[in-house]
Coordinates of C-alpha atoms and ligand atoms in Angstrom, one line a residue:
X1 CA 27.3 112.4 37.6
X2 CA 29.0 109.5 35.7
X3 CA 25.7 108.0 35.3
X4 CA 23.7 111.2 34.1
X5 CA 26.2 111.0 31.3
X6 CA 25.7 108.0 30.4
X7 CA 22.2 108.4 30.5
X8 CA 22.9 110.8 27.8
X9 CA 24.6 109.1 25.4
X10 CA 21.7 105.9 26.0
X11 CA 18.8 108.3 24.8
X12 CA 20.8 108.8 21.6
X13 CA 21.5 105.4 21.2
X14 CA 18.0 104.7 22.0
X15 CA 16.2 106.4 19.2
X16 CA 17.8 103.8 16.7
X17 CA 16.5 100.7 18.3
X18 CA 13.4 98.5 17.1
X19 CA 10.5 98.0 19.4
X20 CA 12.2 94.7 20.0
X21 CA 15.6 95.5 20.5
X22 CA 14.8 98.4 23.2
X23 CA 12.7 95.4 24.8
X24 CA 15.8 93.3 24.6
X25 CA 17.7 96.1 26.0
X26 CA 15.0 95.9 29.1
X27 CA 15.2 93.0 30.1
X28 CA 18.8 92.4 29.7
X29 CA 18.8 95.4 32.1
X30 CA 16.9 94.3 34.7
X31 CA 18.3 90.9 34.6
X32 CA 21.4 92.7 35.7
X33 CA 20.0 95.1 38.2
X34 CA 18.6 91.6 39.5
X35 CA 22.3 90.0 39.8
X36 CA 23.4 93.2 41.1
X37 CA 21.2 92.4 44.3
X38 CA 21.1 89.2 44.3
X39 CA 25.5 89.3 44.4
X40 CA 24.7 92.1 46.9
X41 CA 26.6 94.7 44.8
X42 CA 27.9 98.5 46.1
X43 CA 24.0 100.8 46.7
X44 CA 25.7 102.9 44.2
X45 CA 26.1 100.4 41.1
X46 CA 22.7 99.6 42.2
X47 CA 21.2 102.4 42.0
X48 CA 23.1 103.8 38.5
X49 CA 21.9 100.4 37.1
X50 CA 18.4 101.0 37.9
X51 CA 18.2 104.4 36.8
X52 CA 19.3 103.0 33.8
X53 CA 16.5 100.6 33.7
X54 CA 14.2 102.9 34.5
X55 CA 15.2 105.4 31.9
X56 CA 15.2 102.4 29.2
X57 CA 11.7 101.4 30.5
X58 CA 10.7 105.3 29.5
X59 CA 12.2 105.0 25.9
X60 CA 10.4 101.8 25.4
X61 CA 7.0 103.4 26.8
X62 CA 7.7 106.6 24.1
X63 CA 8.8 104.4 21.5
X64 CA 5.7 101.8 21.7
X65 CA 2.9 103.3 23.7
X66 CA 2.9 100.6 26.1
X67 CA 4.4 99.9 29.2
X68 CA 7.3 97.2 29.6
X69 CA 6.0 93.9 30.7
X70 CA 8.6 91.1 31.2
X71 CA 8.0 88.1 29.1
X72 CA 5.7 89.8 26.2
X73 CA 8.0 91.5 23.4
X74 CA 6.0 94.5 21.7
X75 CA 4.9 92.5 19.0
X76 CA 3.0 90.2 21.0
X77 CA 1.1 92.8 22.2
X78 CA -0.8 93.1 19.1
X79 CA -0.5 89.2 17.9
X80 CA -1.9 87.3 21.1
X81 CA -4.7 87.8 23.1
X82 CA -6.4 85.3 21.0
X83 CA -5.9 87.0 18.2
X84 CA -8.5 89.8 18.8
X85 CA -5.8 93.0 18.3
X86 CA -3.8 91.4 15.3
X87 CA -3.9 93.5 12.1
X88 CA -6.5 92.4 9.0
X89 CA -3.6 90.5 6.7
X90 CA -1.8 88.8 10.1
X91 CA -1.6 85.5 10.4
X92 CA -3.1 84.1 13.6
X93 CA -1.1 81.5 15.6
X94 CA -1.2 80.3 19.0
X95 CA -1.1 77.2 21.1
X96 CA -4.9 76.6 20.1
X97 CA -5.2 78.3 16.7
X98 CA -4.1 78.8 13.2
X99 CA -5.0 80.9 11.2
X100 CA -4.2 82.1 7.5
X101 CA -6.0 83.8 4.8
X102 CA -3.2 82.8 2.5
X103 CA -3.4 78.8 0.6
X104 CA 0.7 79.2 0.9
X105 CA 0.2 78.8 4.7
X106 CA 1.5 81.1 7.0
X107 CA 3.8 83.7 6.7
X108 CA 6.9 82.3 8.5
X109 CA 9.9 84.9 7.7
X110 CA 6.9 87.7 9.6
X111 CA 6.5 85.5 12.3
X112 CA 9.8 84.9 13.0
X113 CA 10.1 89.1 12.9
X114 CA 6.9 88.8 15.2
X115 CA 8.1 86.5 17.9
X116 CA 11.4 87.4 17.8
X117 CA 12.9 84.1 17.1
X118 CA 16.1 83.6 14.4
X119 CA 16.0 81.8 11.3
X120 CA 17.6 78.8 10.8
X121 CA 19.5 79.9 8.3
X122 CA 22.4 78.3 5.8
X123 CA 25.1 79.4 8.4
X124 CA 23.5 77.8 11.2
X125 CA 22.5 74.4 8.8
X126 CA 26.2 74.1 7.6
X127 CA 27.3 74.4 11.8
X128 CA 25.2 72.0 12.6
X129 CA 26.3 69.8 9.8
X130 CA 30.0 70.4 11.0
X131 CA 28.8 69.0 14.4
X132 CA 27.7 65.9 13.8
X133 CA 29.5 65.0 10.7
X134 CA 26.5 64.4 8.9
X135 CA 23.5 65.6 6.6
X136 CA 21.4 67.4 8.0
X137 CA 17.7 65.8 8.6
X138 CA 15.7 66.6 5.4
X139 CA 13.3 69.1 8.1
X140 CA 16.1 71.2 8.3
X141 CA 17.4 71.1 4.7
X142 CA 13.8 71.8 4.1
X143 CA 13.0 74.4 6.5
X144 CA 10.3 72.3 8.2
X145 CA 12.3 73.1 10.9
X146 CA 12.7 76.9 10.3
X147 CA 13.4 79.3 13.5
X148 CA 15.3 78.7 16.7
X149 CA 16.3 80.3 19.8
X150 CA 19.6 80.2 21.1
X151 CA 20.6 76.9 19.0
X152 CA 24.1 78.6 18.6
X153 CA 24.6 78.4 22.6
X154 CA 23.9 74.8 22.5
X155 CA 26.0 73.6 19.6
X156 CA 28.9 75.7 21.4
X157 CA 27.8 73.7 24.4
X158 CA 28.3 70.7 22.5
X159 CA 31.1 71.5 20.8
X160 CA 32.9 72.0 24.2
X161 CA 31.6 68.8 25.2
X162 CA 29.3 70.0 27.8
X163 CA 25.7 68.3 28.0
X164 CA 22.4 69.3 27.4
X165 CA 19.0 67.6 26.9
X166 CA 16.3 67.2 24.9
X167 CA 12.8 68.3 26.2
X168 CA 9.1 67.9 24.0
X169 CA 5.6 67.0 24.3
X170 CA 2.1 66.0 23.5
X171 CA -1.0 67.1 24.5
X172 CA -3.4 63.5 24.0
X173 CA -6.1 65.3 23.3
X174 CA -7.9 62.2 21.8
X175 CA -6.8 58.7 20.7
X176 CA -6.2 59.2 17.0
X177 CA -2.9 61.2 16.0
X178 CA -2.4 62.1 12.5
X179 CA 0.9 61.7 10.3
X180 CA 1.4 65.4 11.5
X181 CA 1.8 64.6 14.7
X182 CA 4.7 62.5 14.0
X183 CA 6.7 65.9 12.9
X184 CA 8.2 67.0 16.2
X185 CA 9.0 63.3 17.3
X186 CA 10.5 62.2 14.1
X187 CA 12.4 65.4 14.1
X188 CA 13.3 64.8 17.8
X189 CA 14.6 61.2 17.5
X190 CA 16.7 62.4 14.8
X191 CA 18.4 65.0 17.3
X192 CA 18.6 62.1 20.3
X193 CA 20.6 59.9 17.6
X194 CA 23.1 62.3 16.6
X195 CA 24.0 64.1 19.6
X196 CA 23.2 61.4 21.9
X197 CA 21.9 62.8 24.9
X198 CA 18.9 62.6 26.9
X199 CA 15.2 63.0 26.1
X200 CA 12.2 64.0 28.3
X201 CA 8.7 64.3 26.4
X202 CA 5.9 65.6 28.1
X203 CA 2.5 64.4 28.1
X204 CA -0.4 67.1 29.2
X205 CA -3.2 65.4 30.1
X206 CA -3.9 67.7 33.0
X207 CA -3.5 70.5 30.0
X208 CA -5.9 68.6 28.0
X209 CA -8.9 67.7 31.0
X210 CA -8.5 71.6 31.5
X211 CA -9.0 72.5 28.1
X212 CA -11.7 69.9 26.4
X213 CA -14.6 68.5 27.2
X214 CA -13.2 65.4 29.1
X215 CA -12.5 63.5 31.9
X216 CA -9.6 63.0 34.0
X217 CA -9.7 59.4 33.5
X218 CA -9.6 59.7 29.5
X219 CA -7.2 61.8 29.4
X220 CA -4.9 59.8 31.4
X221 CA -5.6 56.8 28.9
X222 CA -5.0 59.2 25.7
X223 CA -1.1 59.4 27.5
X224 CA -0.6 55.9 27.7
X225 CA -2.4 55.7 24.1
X226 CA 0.1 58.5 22.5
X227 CA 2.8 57.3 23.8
X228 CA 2.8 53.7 22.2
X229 CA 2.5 56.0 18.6
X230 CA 5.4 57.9 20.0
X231 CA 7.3 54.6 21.5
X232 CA 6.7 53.2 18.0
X233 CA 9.0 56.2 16.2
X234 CA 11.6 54.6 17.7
X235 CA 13.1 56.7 20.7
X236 CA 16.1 54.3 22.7
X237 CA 14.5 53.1 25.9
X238 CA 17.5 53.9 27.6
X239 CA 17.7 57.6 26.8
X240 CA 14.4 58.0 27.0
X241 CA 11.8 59.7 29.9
X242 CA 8.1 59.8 29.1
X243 CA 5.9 61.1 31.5
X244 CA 2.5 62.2 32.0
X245 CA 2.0 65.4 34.4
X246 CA -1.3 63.6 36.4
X247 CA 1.6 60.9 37.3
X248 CA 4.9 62.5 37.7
X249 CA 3.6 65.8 39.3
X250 CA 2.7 64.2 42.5
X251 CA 5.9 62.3 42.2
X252 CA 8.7 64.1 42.1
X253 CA 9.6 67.2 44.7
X254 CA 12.0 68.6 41.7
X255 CA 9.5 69.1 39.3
X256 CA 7.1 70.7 41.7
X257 CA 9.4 73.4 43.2
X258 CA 10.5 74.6 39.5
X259 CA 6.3 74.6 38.9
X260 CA 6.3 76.9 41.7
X261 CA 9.4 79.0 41.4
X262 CA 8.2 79.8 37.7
X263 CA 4.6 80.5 39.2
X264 CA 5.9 82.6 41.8
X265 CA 7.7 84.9 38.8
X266 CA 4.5 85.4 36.2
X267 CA 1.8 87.6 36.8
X268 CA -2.0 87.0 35.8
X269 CA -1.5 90.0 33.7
X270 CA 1.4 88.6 31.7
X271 CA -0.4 85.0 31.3
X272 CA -3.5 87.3 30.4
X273 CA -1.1 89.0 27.5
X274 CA 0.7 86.0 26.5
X275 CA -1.9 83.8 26.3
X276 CA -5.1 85.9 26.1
X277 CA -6.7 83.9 29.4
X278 CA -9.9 85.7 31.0
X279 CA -11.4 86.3 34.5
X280 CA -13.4 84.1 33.5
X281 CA -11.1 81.0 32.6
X282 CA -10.8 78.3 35.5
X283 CA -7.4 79.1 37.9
X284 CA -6.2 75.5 36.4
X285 CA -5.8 76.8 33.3
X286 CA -3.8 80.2 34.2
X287 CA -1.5 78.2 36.1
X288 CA -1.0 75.5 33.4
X289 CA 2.2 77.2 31.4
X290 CA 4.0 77.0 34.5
X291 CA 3.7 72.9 34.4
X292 CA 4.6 72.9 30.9
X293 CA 7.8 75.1 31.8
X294 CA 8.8 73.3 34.2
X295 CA 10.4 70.4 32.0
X296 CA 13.1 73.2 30.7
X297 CA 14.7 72.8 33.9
X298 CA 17.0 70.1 34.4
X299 CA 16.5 69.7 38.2
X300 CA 12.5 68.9 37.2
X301 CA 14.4 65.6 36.8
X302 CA 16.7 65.0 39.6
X303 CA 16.6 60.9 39.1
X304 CA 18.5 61.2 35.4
X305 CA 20.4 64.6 36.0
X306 CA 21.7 63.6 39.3
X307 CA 20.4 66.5 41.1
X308 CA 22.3 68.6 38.6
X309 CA 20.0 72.3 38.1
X310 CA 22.3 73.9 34.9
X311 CA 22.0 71.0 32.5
X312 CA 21.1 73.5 29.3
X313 CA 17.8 72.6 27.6
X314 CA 16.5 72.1 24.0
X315 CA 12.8 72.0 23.2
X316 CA 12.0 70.9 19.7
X317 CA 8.5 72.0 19.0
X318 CA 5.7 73.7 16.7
X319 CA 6.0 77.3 16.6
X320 CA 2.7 77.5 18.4
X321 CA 4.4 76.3 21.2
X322 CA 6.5 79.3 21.1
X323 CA 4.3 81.4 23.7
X324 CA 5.0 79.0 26.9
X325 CA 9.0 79.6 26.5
X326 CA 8.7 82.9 25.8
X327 CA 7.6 83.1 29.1
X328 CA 9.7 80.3 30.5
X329 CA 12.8 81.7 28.7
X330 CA 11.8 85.1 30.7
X331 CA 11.6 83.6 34.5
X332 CA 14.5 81.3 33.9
X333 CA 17.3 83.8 34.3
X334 CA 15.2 85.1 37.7
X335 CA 14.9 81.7 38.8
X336 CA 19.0 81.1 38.4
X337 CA 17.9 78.5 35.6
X338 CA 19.6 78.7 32.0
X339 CA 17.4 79.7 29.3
X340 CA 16.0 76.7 27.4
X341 CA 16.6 77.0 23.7
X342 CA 14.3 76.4 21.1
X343 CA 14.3 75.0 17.5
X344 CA 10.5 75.7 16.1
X345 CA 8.5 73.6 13.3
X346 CA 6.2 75.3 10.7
X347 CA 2.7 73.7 10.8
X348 CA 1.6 70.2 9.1
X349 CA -1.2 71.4 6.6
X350 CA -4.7 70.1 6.4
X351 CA -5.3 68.1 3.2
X352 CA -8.3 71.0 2.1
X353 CA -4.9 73.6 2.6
X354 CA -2.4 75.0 3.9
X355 CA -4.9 77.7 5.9
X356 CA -5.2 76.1 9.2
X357 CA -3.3 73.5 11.4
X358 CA -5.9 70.1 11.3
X359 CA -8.1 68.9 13.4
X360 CA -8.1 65.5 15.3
X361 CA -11.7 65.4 15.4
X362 CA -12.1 65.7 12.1
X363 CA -11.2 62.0 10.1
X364 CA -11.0 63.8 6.7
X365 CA -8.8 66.4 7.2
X366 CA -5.4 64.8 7.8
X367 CA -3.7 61.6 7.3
X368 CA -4.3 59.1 10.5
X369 CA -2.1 56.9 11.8
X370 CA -4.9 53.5 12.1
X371 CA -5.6 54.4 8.7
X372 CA -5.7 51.6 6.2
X373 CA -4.5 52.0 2.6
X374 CA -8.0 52.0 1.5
X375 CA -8.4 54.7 3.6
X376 CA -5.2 56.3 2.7
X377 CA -6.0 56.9 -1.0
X378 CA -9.5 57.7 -1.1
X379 CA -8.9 60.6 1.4
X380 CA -5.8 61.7 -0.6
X381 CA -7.4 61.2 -3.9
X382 CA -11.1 63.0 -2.8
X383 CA -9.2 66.0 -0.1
X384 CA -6.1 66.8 -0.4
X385 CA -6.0 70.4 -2.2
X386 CA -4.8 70.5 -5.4
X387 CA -2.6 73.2 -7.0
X388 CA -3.5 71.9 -10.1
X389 CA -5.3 73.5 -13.3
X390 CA -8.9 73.0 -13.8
X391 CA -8.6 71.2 -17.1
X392 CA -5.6 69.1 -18.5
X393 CA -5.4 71.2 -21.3
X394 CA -4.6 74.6 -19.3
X395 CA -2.7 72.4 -16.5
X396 CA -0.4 71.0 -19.8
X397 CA -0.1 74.5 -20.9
X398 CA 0.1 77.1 -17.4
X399 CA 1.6 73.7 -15.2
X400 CA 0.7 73.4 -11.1
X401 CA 1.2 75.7 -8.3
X402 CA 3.5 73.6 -6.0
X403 CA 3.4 76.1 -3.1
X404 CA -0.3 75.0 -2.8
X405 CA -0.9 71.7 -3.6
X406 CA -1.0 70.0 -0.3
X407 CA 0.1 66.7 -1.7
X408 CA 3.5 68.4 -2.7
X409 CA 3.6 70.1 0.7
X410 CA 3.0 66.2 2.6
X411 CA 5.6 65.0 -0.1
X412 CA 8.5 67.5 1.4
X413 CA 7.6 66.6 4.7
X414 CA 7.7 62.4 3.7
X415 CA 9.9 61.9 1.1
X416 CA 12.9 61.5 1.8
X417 CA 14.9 61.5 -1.3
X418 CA 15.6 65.2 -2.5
X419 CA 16.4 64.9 -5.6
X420 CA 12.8 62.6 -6.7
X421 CA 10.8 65.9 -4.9
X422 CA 12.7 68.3 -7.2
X423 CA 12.1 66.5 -9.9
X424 CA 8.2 66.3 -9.1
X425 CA 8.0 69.8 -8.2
X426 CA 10.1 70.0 -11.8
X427 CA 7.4 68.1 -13.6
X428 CA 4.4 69.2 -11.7
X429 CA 5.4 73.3 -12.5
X430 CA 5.8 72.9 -15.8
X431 CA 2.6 70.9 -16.5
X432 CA 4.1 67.6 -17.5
X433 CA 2.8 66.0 -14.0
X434 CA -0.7 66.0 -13.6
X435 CA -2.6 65.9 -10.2
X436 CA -3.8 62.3 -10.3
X437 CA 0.0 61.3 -11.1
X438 CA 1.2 63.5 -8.3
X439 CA -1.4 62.2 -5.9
X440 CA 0.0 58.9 -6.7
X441 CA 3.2 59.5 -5.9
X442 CA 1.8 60.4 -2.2
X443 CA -0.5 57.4 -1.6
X444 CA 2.8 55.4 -2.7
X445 CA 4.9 57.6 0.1
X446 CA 2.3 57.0 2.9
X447 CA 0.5 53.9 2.6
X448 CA 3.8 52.4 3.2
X449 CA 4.9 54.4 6.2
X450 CA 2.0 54.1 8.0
X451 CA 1.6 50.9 7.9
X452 CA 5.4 50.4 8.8
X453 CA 4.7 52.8 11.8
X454 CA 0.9 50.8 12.5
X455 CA 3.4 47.1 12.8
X456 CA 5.9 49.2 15.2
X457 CA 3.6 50.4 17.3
X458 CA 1.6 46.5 17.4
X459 CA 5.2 45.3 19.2
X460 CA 5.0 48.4 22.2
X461 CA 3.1 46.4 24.9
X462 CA 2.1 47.9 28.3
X463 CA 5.3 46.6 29.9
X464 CA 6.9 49.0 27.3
X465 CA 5.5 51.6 28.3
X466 CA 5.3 51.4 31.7
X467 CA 9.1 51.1 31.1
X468 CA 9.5 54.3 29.5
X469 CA 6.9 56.2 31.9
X470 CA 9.5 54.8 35.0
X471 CA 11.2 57.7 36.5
X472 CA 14.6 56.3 36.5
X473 CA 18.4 57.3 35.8
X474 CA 19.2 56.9 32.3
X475 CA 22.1 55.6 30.1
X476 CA 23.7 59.0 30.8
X477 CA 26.1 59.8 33.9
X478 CA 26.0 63.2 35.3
Ligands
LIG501 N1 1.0 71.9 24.9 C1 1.5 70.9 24.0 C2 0.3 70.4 23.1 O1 -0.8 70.7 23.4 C3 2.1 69.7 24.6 C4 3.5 70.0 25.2 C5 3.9 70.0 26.5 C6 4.7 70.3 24.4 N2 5.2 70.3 26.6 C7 5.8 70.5 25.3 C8 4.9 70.4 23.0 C9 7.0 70.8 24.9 C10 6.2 70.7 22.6 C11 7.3 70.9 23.5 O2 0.5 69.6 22.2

């Protein structure tokens, strides 16, 4: 009876909710009809609390059109798939493409409506600020660093002096990284140095000899390549795990039963929807977001977490990354596993524009970091998209279009100094800065940071990195 009611009073209720929100309510619901069994509750509160579920499963099938699928909020529906079902003016974005018709870029604020994620807004900024008793890294002051998940639950965490970890990753897919690259890492060894606490990073070359044209051998050496650019950012040896899945997978009994457990909770169908795989993609490939999951879960690591399974996670990453935690963050409650939280980068532009992510394979649209200074201004000078007018005359009189000149987009990400950037996006908007000036300004800002990085990464030797690549405890006790 009791439950009829309530029933009731729930289709009411229902009628107001988003898309999203009644997919919230979902899952929330059958997360608890699954700790209702697991805690082997009363037949009765079982069965209310599935009717329940099964009632809100019926709203959300009225209210969208499609059926429920765990892991795949509504708006993904229409967004992944490889992009085939996304609407004319959407942006694409996915862990292998970007796409915008827009020279802004792409339309964060929608995607973060899209994915479901939360801005990382002033609140949030001025909390974390109150944390660590310091300013905030320029990404976030910036908003390089824009959305999160659940970033709230780890401050409280920390606040309360609990631990958590810090989990990212690079797929080598070649030998040459560009200054982009650098984004999530720097960004990342910013986080390890302020909250101290341990950091796993994740190299996919099995992800990578899947994907590409490659063998298993080359990828393997593109790991041990990236991670002397990532050794050289700076990340303390001591707090520090990198790994790469062809070595550590066959190593450690922790990380393959959390590849498993997550495996045995996602369905072909809801890897087909997330991440738009076909029949006629290779079985590596479909099972592949389960190994880059597994990281999110601190018993993957039982040699630095003592064995310990709830350490909470925190995976800085670009917010095409977004799609494997989705999922992840969906199986991690069904797997007793805390939900990994997220904080999510926009995309480095390409010097022709802010339309797509760049390209490693091709040496003129980015930024590398072997590149000399030769190198450095003739690409900047010759590529890098200008916002600028077409004659001096009309760009002294109408002034540039900082929003899409790329060298003022690479200048927020690089320089440091806020108050020399507001003063060139001053100058620049109002005309009195011309392009070749502003270019300058870059060339100046990167010639000298990649060749600081280029002398950093000379002094990582293989003993280095075999170092970091050591499973081992770290300078943490749990
Ligand atoms: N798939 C990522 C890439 O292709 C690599 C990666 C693995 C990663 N684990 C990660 C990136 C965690 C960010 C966070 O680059």
């Amino acid at each position: 009876m009791q439950s009829g009611k309530m029933a009731d009073s729930l289709n009411c209720d229902l009628k107001s909710l988003s898309p999203l929100q009644l997919f919230e309510r979902v899952t929330e619901q059958g997360e608890k009809v699954r700790a209702l069994k697991a805690g082997k509750a009363p037949k009765d509160e079982i069965d209310a609390a599935v009717r329940m579920l099964l009632s809100l499963k019926l709203s959300y099938k009225t209210t969208t059109g499609q059926d429920y699928q765990a892991g795949l909020p509504p708006k993904d529906l229409a967004l992944i798939n490889n992009g085939t079902a996304k609407e004319e003016d959407e942006d694409l974005v996915d862990p292998w493409n970007v796409q915008t018709s827009n020279a802004k870029g792409v339309d964060y604020d929608k995607l973060i409506v899209r994915f479901g994620s939360s801005k990382i807004d002033t609140d949030l900024i001025n909390r974390i600020e109150r944390a660590i008793g310091q300013k905030p890294h320029h990404f976030l002051r910036r908003g390089i660093f824009f959305s999160h998940r659940d970033m709230d639950q780890v401050l409280d965490a920390y606040e309360n002096k609990k631990p958590f970890y810090l989990y990212t990753g690079r797929g080598p897919s070649s030998q040459a990284m560009h200054v982009g690259h650098l984004i999530p890492f720097l960004f990342t060894k910013w986080l390890q140095e302020v909250f101290d606490v341990p950091l796993v990073i994740q190299l996919t070359d099995d992800e990578k000899y899947l994907w590409k044209d490659m063998t298993i051998e080359k990828a393997y050496e593109y790991a041990r390549e990236n991670a002397k650019d990532i050794i050289a950012c700076g990340f303390d040896i001591n707090k520090t795990f990198i790994f790469s899945d062809l070595d550590y997978l066959g190593t450690s009994a922790g990380f393959y039963k959390n590849i498993v457990k997550v495996q045995k909770h996602v369905t072909f169908n809801q890897v087909k929807g997330i991440f738009g795989f076909t029949d006629s993609d290779c079985i590596g490939k479909i099972s592949f977001p389960a190994i880059q999951a597994a990281p999110s879960f601190s018993s993957s690591f039982p040699q630095i977490f003592n064995g310990k399974e709830n350490i909470q996670c925190l995976i800085p990453c670009a917010i095409d990354q977004d799609p494997y935690f989705r999922m992840t963050r969906d199986v991690a409650p069904r797997i007793g596993q805390p939900k990994p939280a997220l904080l999510h980068s926009v995309f480095f532009p390409a010097l022709q524009g802010a339309q797509t992510k760049m390209s490693a394979s091709d040496p003129n649209s980015s930024i590398f970091l072997t590149d000399t200074p030769k190198q450095i201004k003739t690409k900047i000078n010759k590529h890098a998209f200008s916002g600028g007018r077409d004659t001096i005359e009309e760009h002294r009189k109408y002034g540039g279009n900082c929003d899409v000149d790329v060298s003022f987009m690479y200048l927020t990400f690089f320089l440091e100094d806020d108050d020399r950037l507001e003063q060139l996006k001053q100058a620049y908007t109002s005309g009195e800065l011309l392009t070749g000036e502003l270019k300058k300004v870059l060339i100046e800002t990167m010639q000298p940071l990649v060749a600081a990085h280029q002398e950093r990464r000379k002094q990582v030797t293989d003993e280095i990195v075999k170092q970091f690549m050591t499973p081992r405890k770290l300078a943490f006790e749990f």
